Coordinates of C-alpha atoms and ligand atoms in Angstrom, one line a residue:
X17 CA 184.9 52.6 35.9
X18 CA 187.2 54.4 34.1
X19 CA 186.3 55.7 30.0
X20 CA 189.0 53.0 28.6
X21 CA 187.3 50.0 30.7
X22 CA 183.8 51.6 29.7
X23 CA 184.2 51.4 26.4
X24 CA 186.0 47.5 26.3
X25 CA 183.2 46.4 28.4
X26 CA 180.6 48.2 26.0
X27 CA 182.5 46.6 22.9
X28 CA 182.4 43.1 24.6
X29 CA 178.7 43.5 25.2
X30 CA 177.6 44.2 21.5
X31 CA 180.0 41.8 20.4
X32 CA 178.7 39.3 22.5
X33 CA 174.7 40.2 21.7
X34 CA 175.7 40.4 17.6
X35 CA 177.1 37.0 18.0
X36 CA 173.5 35.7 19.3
X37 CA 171.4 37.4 17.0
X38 CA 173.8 37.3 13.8
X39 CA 172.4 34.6 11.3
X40 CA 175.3 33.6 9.3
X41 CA 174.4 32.3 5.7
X42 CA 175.8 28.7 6.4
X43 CA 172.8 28.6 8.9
X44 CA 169.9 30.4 7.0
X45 CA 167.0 28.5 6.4
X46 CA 165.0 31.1 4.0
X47 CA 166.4 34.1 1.8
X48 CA 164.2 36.6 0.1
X49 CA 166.1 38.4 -3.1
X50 CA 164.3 41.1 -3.9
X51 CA 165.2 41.6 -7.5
X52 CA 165.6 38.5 -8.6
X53 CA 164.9 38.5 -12.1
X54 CA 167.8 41.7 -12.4
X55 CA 171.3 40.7 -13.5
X56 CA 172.3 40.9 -9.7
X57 CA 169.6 39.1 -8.6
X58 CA 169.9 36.3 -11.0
X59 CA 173.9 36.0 -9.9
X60 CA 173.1 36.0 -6.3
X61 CA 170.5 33.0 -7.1
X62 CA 172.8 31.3 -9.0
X63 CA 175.6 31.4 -6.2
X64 CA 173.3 30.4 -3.4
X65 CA 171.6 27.7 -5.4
X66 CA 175.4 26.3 -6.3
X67 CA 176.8 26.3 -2.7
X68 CA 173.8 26.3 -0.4
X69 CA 171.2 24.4 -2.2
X70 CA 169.3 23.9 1.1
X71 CA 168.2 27.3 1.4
X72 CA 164.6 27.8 0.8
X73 CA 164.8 30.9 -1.6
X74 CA 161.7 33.6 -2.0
X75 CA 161.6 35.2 -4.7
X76 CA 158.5 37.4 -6.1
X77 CA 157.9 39.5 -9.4
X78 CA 157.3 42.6 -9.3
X79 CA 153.6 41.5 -10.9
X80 CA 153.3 39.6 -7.4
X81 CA 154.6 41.9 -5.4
X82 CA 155.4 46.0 -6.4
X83 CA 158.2 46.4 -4.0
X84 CA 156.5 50.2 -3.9
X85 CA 154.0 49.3 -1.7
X86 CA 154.7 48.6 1.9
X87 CA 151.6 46.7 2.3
X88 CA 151.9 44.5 0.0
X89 CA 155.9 44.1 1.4
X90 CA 154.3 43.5 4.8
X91 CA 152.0 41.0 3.6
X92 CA 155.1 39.0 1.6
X93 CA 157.2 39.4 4.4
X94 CA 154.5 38.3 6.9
X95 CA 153.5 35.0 4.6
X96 CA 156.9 34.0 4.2
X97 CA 158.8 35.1 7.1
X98 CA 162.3 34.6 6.0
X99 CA 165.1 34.8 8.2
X100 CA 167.7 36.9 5.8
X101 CA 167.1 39.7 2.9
X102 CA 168.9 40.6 0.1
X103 CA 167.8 44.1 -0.9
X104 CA 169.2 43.9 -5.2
X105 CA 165.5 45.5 -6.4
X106 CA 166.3 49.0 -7.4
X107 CA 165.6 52.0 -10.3
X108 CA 168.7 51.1 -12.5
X109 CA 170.2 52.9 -15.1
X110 CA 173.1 54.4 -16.9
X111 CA 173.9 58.7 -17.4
X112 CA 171.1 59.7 -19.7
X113 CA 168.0 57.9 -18.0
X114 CA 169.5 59.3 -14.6
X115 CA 169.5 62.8 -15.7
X116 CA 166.4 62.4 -17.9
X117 CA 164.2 60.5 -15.1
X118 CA 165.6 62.1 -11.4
X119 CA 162.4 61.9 -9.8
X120 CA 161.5 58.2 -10.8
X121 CA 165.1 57.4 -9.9
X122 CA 165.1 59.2 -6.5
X123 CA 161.3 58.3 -5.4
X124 CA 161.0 54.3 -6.4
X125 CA 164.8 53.7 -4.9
X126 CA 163.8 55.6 -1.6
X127 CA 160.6 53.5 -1.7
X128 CA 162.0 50.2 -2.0
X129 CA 164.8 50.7 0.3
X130 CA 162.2 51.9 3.1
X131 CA 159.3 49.3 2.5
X132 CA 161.6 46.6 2.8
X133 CA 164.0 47.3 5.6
X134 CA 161.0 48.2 7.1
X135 CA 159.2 45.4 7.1
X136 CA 161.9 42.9 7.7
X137 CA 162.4 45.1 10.9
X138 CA 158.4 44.6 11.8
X139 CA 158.6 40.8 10.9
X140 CA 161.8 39.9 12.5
X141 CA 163.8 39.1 9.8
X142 CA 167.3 38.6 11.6
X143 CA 169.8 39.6 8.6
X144 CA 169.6 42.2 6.1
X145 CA 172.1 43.0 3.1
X146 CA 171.3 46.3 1.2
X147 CA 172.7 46.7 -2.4
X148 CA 174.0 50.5 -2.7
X149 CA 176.4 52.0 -5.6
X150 CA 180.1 53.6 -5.7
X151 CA 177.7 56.5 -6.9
X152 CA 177.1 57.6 -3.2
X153 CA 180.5 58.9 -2.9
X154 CA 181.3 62.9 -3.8
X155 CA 182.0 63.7 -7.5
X156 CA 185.9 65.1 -6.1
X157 CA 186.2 62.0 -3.6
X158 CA 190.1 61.0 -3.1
X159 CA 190.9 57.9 -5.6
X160 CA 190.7 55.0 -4.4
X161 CA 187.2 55.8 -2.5
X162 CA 187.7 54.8 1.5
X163 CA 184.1 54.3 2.9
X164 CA 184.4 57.2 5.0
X165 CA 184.7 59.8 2.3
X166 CA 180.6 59.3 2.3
X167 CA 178.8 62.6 2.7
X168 CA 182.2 64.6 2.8
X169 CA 181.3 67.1 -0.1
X170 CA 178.5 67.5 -3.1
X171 CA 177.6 64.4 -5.3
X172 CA 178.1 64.6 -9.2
X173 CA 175.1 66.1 -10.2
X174 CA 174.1 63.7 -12.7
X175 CA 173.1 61.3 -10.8
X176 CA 172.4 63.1 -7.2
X177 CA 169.0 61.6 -7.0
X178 CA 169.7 57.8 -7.0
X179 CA 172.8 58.6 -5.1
X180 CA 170.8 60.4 -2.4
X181 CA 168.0 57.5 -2.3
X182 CA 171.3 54.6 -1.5
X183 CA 172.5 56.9 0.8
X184 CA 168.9 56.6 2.7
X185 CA 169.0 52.7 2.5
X186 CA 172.5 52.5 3.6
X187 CA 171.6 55.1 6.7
X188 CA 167.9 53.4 7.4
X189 CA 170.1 50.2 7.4
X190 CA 172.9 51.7 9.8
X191 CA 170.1 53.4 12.5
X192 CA 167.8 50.3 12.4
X193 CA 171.0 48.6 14.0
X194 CA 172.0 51.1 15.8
X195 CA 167.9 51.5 17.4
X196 CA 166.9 47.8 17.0
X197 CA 170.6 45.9 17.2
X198 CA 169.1 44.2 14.2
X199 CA 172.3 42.6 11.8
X200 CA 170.8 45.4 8.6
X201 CA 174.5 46.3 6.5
X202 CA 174.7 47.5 3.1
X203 CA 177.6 46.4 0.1
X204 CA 178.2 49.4 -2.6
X205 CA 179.5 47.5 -5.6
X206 CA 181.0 49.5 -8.5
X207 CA 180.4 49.7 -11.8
X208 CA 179.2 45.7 -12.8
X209 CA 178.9 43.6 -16.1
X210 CA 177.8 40.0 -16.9
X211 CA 175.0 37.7 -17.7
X212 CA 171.2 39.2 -17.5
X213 CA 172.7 43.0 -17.9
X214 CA 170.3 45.5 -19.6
X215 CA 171.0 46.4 -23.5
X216 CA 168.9 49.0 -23.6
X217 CA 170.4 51.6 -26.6
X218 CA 169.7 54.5 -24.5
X219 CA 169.4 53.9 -20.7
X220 CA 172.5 51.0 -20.3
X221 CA 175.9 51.5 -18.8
X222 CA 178.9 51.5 -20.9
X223 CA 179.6 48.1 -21.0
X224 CA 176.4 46.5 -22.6
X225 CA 176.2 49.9 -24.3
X226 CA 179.6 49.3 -26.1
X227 CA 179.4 45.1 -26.8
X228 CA 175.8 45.6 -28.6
X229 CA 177.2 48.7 -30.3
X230 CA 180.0 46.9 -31.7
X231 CA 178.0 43.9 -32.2
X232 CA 175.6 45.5 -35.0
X233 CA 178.5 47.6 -36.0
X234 CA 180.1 44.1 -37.4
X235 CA 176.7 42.9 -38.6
X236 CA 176.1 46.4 -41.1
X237 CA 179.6 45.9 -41.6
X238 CA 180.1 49.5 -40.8
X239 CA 183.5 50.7 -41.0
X240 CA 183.6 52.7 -38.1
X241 CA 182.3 52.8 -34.2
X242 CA 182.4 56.2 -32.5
X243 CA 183.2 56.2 -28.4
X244 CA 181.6 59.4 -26.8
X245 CA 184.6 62.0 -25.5
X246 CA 188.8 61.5 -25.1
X247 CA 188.3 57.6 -24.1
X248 CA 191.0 58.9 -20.9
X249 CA 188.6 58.8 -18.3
X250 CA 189.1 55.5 -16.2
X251 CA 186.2 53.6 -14.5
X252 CA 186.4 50.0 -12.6
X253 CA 184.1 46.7 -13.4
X254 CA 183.6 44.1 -11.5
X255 CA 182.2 41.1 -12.9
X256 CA 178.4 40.3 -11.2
X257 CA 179.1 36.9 -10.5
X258 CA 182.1 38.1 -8.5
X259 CA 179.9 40.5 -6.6
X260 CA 177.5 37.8 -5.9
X261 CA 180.6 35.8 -4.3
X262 CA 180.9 39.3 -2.5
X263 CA 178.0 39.3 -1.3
X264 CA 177.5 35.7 0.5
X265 CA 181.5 36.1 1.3
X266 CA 179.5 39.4 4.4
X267 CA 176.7 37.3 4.5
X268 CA 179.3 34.7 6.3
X269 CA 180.4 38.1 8.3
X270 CA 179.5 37.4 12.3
X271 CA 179.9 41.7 12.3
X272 CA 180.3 43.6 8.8
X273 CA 180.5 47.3 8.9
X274 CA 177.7 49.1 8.1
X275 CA 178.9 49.8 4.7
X276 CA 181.3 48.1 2.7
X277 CA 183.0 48.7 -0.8
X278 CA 182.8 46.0 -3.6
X279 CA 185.0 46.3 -6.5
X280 CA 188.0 44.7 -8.1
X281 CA 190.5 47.3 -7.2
X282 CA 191.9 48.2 -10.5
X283 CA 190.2 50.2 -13.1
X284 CA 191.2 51.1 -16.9
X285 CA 190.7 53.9 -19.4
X286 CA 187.2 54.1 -21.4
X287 CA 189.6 53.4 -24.6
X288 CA 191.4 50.5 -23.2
X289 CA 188.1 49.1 -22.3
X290 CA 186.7 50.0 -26.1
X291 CA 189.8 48.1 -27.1
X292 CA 189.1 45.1 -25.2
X293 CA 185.0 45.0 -26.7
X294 CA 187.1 45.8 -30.0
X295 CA 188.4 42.2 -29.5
X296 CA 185.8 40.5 -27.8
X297 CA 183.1 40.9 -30.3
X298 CA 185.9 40.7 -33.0
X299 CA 184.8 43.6 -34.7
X300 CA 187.3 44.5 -37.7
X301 CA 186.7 48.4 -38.0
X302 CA 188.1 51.6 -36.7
X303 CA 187.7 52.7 -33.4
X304 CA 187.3 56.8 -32.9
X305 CA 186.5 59.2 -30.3
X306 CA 184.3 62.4 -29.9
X307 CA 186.0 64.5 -28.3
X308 CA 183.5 67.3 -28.2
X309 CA 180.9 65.0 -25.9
X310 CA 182.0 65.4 -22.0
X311 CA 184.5 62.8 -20.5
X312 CA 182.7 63.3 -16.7
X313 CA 184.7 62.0 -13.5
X314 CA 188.6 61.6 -14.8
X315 CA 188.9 58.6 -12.3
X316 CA 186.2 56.3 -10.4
X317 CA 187.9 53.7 -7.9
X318 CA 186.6 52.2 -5.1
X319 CA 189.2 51.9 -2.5
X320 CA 188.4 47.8 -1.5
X321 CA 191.0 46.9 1.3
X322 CA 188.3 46.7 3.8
X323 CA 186.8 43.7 1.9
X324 CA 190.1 42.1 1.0
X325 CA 191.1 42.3 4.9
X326 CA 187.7 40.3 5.4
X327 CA 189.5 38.4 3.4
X328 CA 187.9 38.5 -0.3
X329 CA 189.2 39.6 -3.4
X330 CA 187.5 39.6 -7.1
X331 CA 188.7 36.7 -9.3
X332 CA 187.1 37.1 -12.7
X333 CA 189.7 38.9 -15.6
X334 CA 188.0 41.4 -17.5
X335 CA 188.6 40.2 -20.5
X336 CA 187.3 36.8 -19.6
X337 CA 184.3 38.6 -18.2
X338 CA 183.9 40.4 -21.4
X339 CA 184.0 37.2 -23.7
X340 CA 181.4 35.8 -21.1
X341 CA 178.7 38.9 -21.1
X342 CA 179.0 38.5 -24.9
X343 CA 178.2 35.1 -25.6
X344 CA 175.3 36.0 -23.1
X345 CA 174.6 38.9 -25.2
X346 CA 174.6 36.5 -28.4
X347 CA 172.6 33.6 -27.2
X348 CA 169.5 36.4 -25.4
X349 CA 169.8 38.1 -28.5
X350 CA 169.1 34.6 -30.7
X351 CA 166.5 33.3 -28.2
X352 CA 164.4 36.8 -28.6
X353 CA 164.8 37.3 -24.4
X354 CA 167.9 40.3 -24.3
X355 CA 166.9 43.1 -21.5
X356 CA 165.8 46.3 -23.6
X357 CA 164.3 48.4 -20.9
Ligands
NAP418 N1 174.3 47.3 -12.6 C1 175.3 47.9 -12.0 O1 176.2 48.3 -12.7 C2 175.2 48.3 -10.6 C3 176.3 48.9 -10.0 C4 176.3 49.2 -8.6 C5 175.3 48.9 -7.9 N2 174.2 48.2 -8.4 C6 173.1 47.9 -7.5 O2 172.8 46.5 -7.6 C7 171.4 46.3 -7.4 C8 170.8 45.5 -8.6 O3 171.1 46.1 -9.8 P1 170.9 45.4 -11.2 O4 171.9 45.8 -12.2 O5 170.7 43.9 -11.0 O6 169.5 46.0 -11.7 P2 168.4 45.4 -12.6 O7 169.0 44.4 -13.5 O8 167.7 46.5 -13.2 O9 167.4 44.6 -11.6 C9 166.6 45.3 -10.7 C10 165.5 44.5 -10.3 O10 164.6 45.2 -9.4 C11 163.3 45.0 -9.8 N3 162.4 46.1 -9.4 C12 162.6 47.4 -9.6 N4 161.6 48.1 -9.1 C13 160.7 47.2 -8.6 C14 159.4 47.3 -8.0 N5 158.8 48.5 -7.8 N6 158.8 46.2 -7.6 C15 159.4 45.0 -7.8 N7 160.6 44.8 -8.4 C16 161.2 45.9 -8.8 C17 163.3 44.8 -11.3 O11 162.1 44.2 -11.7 P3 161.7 44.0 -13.3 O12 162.5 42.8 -13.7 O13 160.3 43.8 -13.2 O14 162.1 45.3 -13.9 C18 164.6 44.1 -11.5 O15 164.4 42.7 -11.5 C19 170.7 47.7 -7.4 O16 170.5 48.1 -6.0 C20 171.8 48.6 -7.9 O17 171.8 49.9 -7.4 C21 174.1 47.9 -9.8

């Protein structure tokens, strides 16, 4: 046979075995969400619970179950057995608890991602979806990001060691498949925003960091808000309700790629985006910027046309995203329950 026939027959083989062993969500009976009680987590339950409210969800806290341990993974997994995984437990956190806490960051993330692929692997769980971040791609990756820029130069070095721990999930996932023929594939979702999200003053990511600043900004009536560097730098968001739409859109998949980007496929300036929490919160102040704190990356963009050709696209506006996350903000904030951690 000659290479060309080789290789067709070889496709038509693993396409044929994927489309026996792939469990499609529209015929999952049981999902464990590891992470449930994070703001992805919480979206991904809400999703599934809307549009496939037979599924038999697992869910466990990490006071039942530290995802750090793979024997008390293995004993979850074994009890419950369910037939798909989402993977959206991580170490999360914005610049500063990243630079400040590298060895939490890169040890629990490569913990997590190994115990549970892992065990799903050992107790036959037939579909896994691993949550990564844009932040595996190089600090000087070409804008948009393709998938295949991954691991063609350094990583910003902020962030290196939770970068280098969704790198090992996403690869663990890719050679269990590649080993096992297990359906294990990863989603790396940019930059996200929306209910549940963490307003911690210190270790959140700009976009809870900026509503609760401007929110007790307008309470103390203070007359001005001050934005850390130019404002020029541009970054992309993509509401978490929209990822979660994402995410059941590959579990549908019969065969995703290995890795996939997740993002809305625009992205504004920090100032534009100040601008925008300006008018959201409705705060009546100035607006200013520091120029003598570092911008970091001029432009973060995942390149998405590998999910839109699967045939998804994000749907939420920012600024109706924004008004959204704040009235979440608002209400956790009255009811004593906003994320401070
Ligand atoms: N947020 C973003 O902007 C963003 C962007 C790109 C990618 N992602 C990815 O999306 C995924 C979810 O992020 P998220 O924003 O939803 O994070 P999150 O709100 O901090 O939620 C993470 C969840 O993981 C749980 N967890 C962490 N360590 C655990 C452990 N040892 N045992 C048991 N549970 C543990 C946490 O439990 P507790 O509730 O007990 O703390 C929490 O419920 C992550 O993989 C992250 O890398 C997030």
């Amino acid at each position: 046979m000659n290479e060309r026939r080789q290789r067709f027959f070889q496709m038509q083989v693993r396409g044929f075995l994927l489309h026996l062993l792939c469990m499609r969500l529209s015929e999952a009976q049981s999902i464990f969400i590891a992470g449930h009680r994070g703001m992805v987590g919480g979206a991904l339950i809400r999703a599934i619970t809307a549009r496939h409210p037979e599924v038999k969800l697992h869910t466990a806290s990490r006071q039942e179950l530290d995802l750090l341990s793979q024997a008390a993974v293995n004993a979850f997994i074994a009890n419950t057995r369910p037939d798909t995984m989402v993977i959206a437990a991580a170490k999360v956190g914005g610049i500063h608890a990243n630079s400040t806490y590298p060895a939490d960051f890169i040890y629990e993330n490569l913990m997590i991602a190994a115990n549970l692929v892992h065990a799903a692997f050992e107790y036959g769980v037939k579909r896994v979806l691993f949550l990564g971040s844009s932040c595996i791609y190089p600090r000087e990756a070409p804008q948009p990001m393709p998938e295949d820029c991954l691991l063609s130069s350094p990583l910003e070095s902020t962030n290196e060691a939770y970068a280098i721990a969704k790198i090992a999930g996403l690869k663990l996932c890719q050679h269990y498949r590649k080993q096992h023929g297990v359906l294990f594939h990863s989603a790396m979702p940019t930059n996200l925003y929306g209910p549940g999200d963490n307003y911690h003053a210190e270790n959140s990511h700009v976009i809870p960091a900026l509503l609760r600043r401007f929110h007790e900004a307008k309470q103390e009536g203070r007359e001005e808000v001050v934005v850390w560097g130019t404002g020029s730098p541009r970054r992309e968001f993509l509401h978490v309700d929209d990822l979660a739409a994402g995410c059941l859109h590959l579990l549908e998949s019969g065969d995703p790629p290995d890795w996939i980007n997740l993002g809305c496929g625009h992205d504004v300036s920090i100032r534009e985006l100040a601008e925008l929490v300006k008018t959201t919160v409705g705060y009546q102040g100035n607006l200013s910027f520091d120029t003598s704190k570092p911008d970091g990356t001029p432009r973060k963009l995942l390149d998405v046309a590998k999910m839109n050709a699967l045939g998804w696209k994000a749907q939420i506006p920012l600024a109706t995203g924004l008004a959204e996350a704040y009235s979440d903000f608002k209400t956790s904030l009255e009811s004593h329950t906003a994320r401070c951690v």
